[in-house]
mmCIF file of C-alpha atoms in Angstrom:
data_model
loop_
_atom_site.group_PDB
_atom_site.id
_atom_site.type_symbol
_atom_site.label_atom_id
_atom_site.label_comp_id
_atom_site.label_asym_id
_atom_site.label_seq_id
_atom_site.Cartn_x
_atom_site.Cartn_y
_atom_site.Cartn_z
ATOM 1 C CA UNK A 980 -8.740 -7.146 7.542
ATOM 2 C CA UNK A 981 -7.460 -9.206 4.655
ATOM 3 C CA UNK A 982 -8.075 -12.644 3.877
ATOM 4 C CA UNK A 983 -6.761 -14.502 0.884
ATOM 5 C CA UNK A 984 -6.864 -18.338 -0.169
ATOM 6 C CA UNK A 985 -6.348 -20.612 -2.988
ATOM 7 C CA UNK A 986 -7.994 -23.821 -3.589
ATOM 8 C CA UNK A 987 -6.183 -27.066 -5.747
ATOM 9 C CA UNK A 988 -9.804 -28.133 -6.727
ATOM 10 C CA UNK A 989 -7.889 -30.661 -9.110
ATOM 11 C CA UNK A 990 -4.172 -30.571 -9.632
ATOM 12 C CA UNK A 991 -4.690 -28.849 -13.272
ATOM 13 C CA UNK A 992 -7.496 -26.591 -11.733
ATOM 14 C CA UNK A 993 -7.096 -23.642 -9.026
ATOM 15 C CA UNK A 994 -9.433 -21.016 -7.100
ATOM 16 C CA UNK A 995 -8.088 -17.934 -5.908
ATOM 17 C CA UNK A 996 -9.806 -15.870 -3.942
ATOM 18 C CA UNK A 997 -9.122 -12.248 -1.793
ATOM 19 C CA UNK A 998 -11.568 -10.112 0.462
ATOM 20 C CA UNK A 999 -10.471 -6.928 2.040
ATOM 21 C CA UNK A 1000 -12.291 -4.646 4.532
ATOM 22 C CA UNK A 1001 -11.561 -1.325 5.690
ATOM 23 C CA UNK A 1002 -13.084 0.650 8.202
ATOM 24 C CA UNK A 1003 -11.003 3.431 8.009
ATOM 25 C CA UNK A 1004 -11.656 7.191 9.805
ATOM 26 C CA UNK A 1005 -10.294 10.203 11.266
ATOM 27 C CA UNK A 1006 -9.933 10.226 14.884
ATOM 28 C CA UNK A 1007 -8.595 13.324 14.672
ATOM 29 C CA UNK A 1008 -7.698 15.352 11.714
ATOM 30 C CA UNK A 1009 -7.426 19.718 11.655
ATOM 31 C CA UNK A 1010 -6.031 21.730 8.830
ATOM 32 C CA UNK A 1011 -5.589 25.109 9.486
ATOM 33 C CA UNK A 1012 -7.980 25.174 12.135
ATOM 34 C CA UNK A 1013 -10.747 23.464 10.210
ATOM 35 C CA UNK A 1014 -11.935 20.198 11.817
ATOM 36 C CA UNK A 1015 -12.034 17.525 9.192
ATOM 37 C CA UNK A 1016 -12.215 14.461 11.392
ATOM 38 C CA UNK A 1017 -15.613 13.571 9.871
ATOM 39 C CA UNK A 1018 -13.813 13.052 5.925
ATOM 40 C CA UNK A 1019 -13.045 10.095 4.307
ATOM 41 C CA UNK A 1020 -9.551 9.137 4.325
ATOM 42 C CA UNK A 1021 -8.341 9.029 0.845
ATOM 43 C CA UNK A 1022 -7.771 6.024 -1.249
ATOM 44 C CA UNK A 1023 -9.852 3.863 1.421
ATOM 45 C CA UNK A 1024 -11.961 1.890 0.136
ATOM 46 C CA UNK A 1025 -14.204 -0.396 2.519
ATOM 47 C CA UNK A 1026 -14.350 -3.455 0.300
ATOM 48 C CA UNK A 1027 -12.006 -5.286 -2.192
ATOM 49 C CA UNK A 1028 -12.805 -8.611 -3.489
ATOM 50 C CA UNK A 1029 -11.287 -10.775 -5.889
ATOM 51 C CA UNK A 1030 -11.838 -14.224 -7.726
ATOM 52 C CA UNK A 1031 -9.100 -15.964 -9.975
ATOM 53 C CA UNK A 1032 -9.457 -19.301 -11.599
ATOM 54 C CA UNK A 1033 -6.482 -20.833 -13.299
ATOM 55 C CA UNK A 1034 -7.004 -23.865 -15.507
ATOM 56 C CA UNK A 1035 -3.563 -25.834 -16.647
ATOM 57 C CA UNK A 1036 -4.247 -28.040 -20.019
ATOM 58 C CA UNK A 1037 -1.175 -30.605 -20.753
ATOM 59 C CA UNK A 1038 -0.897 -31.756 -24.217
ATOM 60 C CA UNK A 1039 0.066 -34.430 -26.019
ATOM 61 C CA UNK A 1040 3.496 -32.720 -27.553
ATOM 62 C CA UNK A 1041 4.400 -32.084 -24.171
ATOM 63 C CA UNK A 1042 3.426 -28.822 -23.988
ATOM 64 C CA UNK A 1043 0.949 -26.392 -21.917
ATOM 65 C CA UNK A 1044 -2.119 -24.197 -22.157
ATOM 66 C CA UNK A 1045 -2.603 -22.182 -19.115
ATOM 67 C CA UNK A 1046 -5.962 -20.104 -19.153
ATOM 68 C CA UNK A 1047 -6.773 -17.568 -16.722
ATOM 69 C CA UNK A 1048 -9.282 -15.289 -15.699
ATOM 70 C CA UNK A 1049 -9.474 -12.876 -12.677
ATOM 71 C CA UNK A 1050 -12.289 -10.745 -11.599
ATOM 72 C CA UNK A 1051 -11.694 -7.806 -9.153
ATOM 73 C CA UNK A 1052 -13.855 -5.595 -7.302
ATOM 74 C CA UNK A 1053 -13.591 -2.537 -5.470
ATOM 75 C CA UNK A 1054 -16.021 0.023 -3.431
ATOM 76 C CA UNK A 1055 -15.961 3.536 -3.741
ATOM 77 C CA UNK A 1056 -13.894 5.834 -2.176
ATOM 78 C CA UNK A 1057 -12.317 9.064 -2.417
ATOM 79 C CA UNK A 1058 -8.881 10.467 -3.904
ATOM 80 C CA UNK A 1059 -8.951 13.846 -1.888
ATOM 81 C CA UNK A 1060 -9.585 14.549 1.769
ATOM 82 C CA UNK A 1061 -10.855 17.985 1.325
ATOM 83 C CA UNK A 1062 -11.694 20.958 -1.106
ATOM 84 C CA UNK A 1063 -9.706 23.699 -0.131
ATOM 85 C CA UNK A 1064 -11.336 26.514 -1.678
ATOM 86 C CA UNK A 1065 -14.544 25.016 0.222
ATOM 87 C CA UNK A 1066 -12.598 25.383 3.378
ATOM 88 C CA UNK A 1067 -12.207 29.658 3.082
ATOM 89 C CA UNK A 1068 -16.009 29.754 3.096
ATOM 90 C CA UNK A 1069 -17.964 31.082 6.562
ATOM 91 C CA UNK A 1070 -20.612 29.249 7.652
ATOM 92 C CA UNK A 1071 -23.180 30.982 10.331
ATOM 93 C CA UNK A 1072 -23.351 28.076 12.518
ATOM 94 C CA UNK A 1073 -21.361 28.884 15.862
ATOM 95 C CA UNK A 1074 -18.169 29.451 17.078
ATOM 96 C CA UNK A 1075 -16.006 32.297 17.010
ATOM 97 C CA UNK A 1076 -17.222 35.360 15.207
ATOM 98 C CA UNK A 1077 -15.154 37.289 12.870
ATOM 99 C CA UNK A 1078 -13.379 40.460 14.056
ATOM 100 C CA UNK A 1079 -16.038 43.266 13.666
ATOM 101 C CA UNK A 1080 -18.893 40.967 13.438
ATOM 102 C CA UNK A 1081 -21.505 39.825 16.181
ATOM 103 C CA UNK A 1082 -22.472 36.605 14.265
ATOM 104 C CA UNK A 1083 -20.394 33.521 15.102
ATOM 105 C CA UNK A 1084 -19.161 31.291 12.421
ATOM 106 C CA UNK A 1085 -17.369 28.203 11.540
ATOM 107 C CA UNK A 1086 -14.830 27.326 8.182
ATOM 108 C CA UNK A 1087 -16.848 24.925 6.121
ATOM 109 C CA UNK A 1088 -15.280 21.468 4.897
ATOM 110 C CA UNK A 1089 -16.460 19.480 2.450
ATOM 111 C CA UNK A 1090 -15.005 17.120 -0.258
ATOM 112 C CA UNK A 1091 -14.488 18.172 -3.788
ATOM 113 C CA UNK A 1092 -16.329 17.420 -6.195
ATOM 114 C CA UNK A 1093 -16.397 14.427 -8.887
ATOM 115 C CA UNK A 1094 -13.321 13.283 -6.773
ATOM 116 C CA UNK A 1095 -14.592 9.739 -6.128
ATOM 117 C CA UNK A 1096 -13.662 6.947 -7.218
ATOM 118 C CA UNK A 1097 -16.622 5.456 -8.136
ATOM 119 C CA UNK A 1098 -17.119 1.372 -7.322
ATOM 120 C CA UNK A 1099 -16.111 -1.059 -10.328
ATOM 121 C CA UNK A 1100 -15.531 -4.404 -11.096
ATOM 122 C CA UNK A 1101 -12.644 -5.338 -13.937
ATOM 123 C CA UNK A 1102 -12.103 -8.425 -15.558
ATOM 124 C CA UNK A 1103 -8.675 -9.774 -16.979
ATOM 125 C CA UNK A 1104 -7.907 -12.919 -18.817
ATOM 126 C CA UNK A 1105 -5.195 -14.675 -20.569
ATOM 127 C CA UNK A 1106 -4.226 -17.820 -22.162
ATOM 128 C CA UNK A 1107 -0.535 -18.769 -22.296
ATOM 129 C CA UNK A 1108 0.808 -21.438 -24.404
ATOM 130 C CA UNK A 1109 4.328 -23.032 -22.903
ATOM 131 C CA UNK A 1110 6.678 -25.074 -25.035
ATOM 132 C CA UNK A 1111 6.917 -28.244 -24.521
ATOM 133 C CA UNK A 1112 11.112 -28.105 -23.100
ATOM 134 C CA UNK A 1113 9.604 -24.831 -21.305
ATOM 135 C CA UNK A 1114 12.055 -22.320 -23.376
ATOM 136 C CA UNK A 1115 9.511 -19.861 -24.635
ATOM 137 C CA UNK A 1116 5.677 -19.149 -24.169
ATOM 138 C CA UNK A 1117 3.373 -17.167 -25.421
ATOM 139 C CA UNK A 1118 0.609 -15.403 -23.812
ATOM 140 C CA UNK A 1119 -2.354 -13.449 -25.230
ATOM 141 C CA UNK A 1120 -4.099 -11.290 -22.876
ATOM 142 C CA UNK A 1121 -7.017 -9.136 -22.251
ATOM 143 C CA UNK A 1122 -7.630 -6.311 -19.309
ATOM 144 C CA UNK A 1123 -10.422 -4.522 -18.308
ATOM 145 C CA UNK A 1124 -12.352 -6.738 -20.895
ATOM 146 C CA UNK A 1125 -15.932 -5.218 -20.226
ATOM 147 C CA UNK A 1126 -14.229 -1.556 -21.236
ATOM 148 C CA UNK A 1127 -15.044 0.292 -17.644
ATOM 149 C CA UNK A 1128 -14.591 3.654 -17.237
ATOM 150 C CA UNK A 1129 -13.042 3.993 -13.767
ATOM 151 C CA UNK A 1130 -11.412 6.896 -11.913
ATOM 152 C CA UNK A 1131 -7.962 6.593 -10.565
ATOM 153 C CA UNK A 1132 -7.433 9.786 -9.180
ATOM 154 C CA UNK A 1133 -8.931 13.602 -9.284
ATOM 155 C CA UNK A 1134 -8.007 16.947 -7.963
ATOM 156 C CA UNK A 1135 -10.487 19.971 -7.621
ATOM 157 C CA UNK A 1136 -8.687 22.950 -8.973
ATOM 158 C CA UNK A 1137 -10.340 26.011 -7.804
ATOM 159 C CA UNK A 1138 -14.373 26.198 -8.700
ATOM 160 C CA UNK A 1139 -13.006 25.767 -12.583
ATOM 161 C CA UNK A 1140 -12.438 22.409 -13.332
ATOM 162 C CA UNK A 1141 -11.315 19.349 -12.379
ATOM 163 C CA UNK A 1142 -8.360 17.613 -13.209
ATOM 164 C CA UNK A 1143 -9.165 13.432 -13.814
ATOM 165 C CA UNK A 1144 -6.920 10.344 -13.909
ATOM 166 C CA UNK A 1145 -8.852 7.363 -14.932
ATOM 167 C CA UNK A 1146 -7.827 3.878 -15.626
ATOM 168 C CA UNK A 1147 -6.578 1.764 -18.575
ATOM 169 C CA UNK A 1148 -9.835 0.959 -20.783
ATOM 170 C CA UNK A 1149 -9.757 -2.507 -22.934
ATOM 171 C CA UNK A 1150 -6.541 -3.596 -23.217
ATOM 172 C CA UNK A 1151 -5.446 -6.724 -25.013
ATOM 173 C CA UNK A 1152 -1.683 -7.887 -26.020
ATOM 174 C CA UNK A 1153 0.635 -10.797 -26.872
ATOM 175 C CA UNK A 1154 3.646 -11.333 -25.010
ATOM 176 C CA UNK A 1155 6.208 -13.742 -25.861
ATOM 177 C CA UNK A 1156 8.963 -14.802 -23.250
ATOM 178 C CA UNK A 1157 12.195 -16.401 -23.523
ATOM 179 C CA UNK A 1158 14.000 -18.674 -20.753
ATOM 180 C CA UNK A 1159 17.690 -18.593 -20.716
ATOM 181 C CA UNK A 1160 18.352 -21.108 -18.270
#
C-alpha cells in the first residue's frame, strides 16, 4: 500500500509527503527441496516514509531561490533470501533419514549473515538559484547530509567473508544548467 500527497500550504510553500507498507511473505517457496517459505523476501522492506518541503523565494531582479529539503526513511530488510552453504547442513529434527542412517533429518535454512539492510533515515537538501529570464540556474546540493552508513546490498560467500555494497556517504555538489529553448 502506497500513499503519496502534496500540500500548496502557500503558493511559494509545498509539503510532500509518501508512506509505503509492505507485508510481504512466502506462501510457498522450496529450493532444492529445502522449504524456505518462512524467509524474508528480499529487498522488502515493511515501511518507507518520506517528507519533502519545497520553499520558492521570488526576488526583486526577477529571479528565484528554490530551497529544498527531503527526509526519507526506510525499515530493515534483507538483500538475500537464503545462505546456501547453511542449506547443506543436517539438522536432527524429523523427516527423512539419510541412506544408512536411522536418525531422521531435515536441510537447515537460514539467512546469511550481516546481509541486512539495516533501517536508516537520509536527508538531502538543495538550494537552486534561477535566472531571472529562466536560461540558467544553479543548484548546490547536499545528500545523505548526516553521513549514514547504510547497506545496499550483501552476499555471503561461503563461511569466509562477506561481500558489502553500501550507499553513497555525504555527498555535496554544484550543478549548473542551461535552457536552450
Amino acid at each position: 500500500m502506497e500513499l503519496e500527497t502534496t500540500w500548496l500550504v502557500t503558493p511559494s510553500f509545498q509539503l510532500r509527503g509518501s508512506v509505503g507498507y509492505l507485508n510481504a511473505e512466502y506462501d510457498e517457496f522450496e529450493f532444492e527441496g529445502t522449504d524456505l517459505t518462512s524467509l524474508d523476501i528480499p529487498f522488502a522492506a515493511e515501511w518507507q516514509l518520506g517528507l519533502e518541503a519545497t520553499y520558492d523565494q521570488a526576488l526583486g531582479n526577477g529571479a528565484l531561490v528554490t530551497y529544498s529539503v527531503g527526509v526519507h526513511y526506510q525499515s530493515e530488510s534483507e538483500t538475500s533470501p537464503f545462505d546456501p552453504n547453511a542449506a547443506t547442513g543436517l539438522n536432527p529434527i524429523g523427516g527423512a533419514a539419510p541412506a544408512g542412517s536411522a536418525t531422521p533429518f531435515n536441510i537447515v535454512a537460514r539467512h546469511p549473515t550481516f546481509t541486512e539492510m539495516e533501517e536508516r533515515t537520509l536527508l538531502n537538501a538543495n538550494i537552486t538559484y534561477t535566472s531571472p529570464n529562466e536560461k540558467w540556474y544553479a543548484t548546490l546540493w547536499g545528500k545523505n547530509l548526516l553521513n549514514e552508513t547504510y547497506r545496499v546490498g550483501a552476499n555471503s560467500v561461503g563461511a569466509l567473508w562477506n561481500f558489502t555494497v553500501y550507499g553513497a556517504p555525504l555527498q555535496w555538489g554544484l550543478e549548473l544548467g542551461i535552457n536552450f529553448e
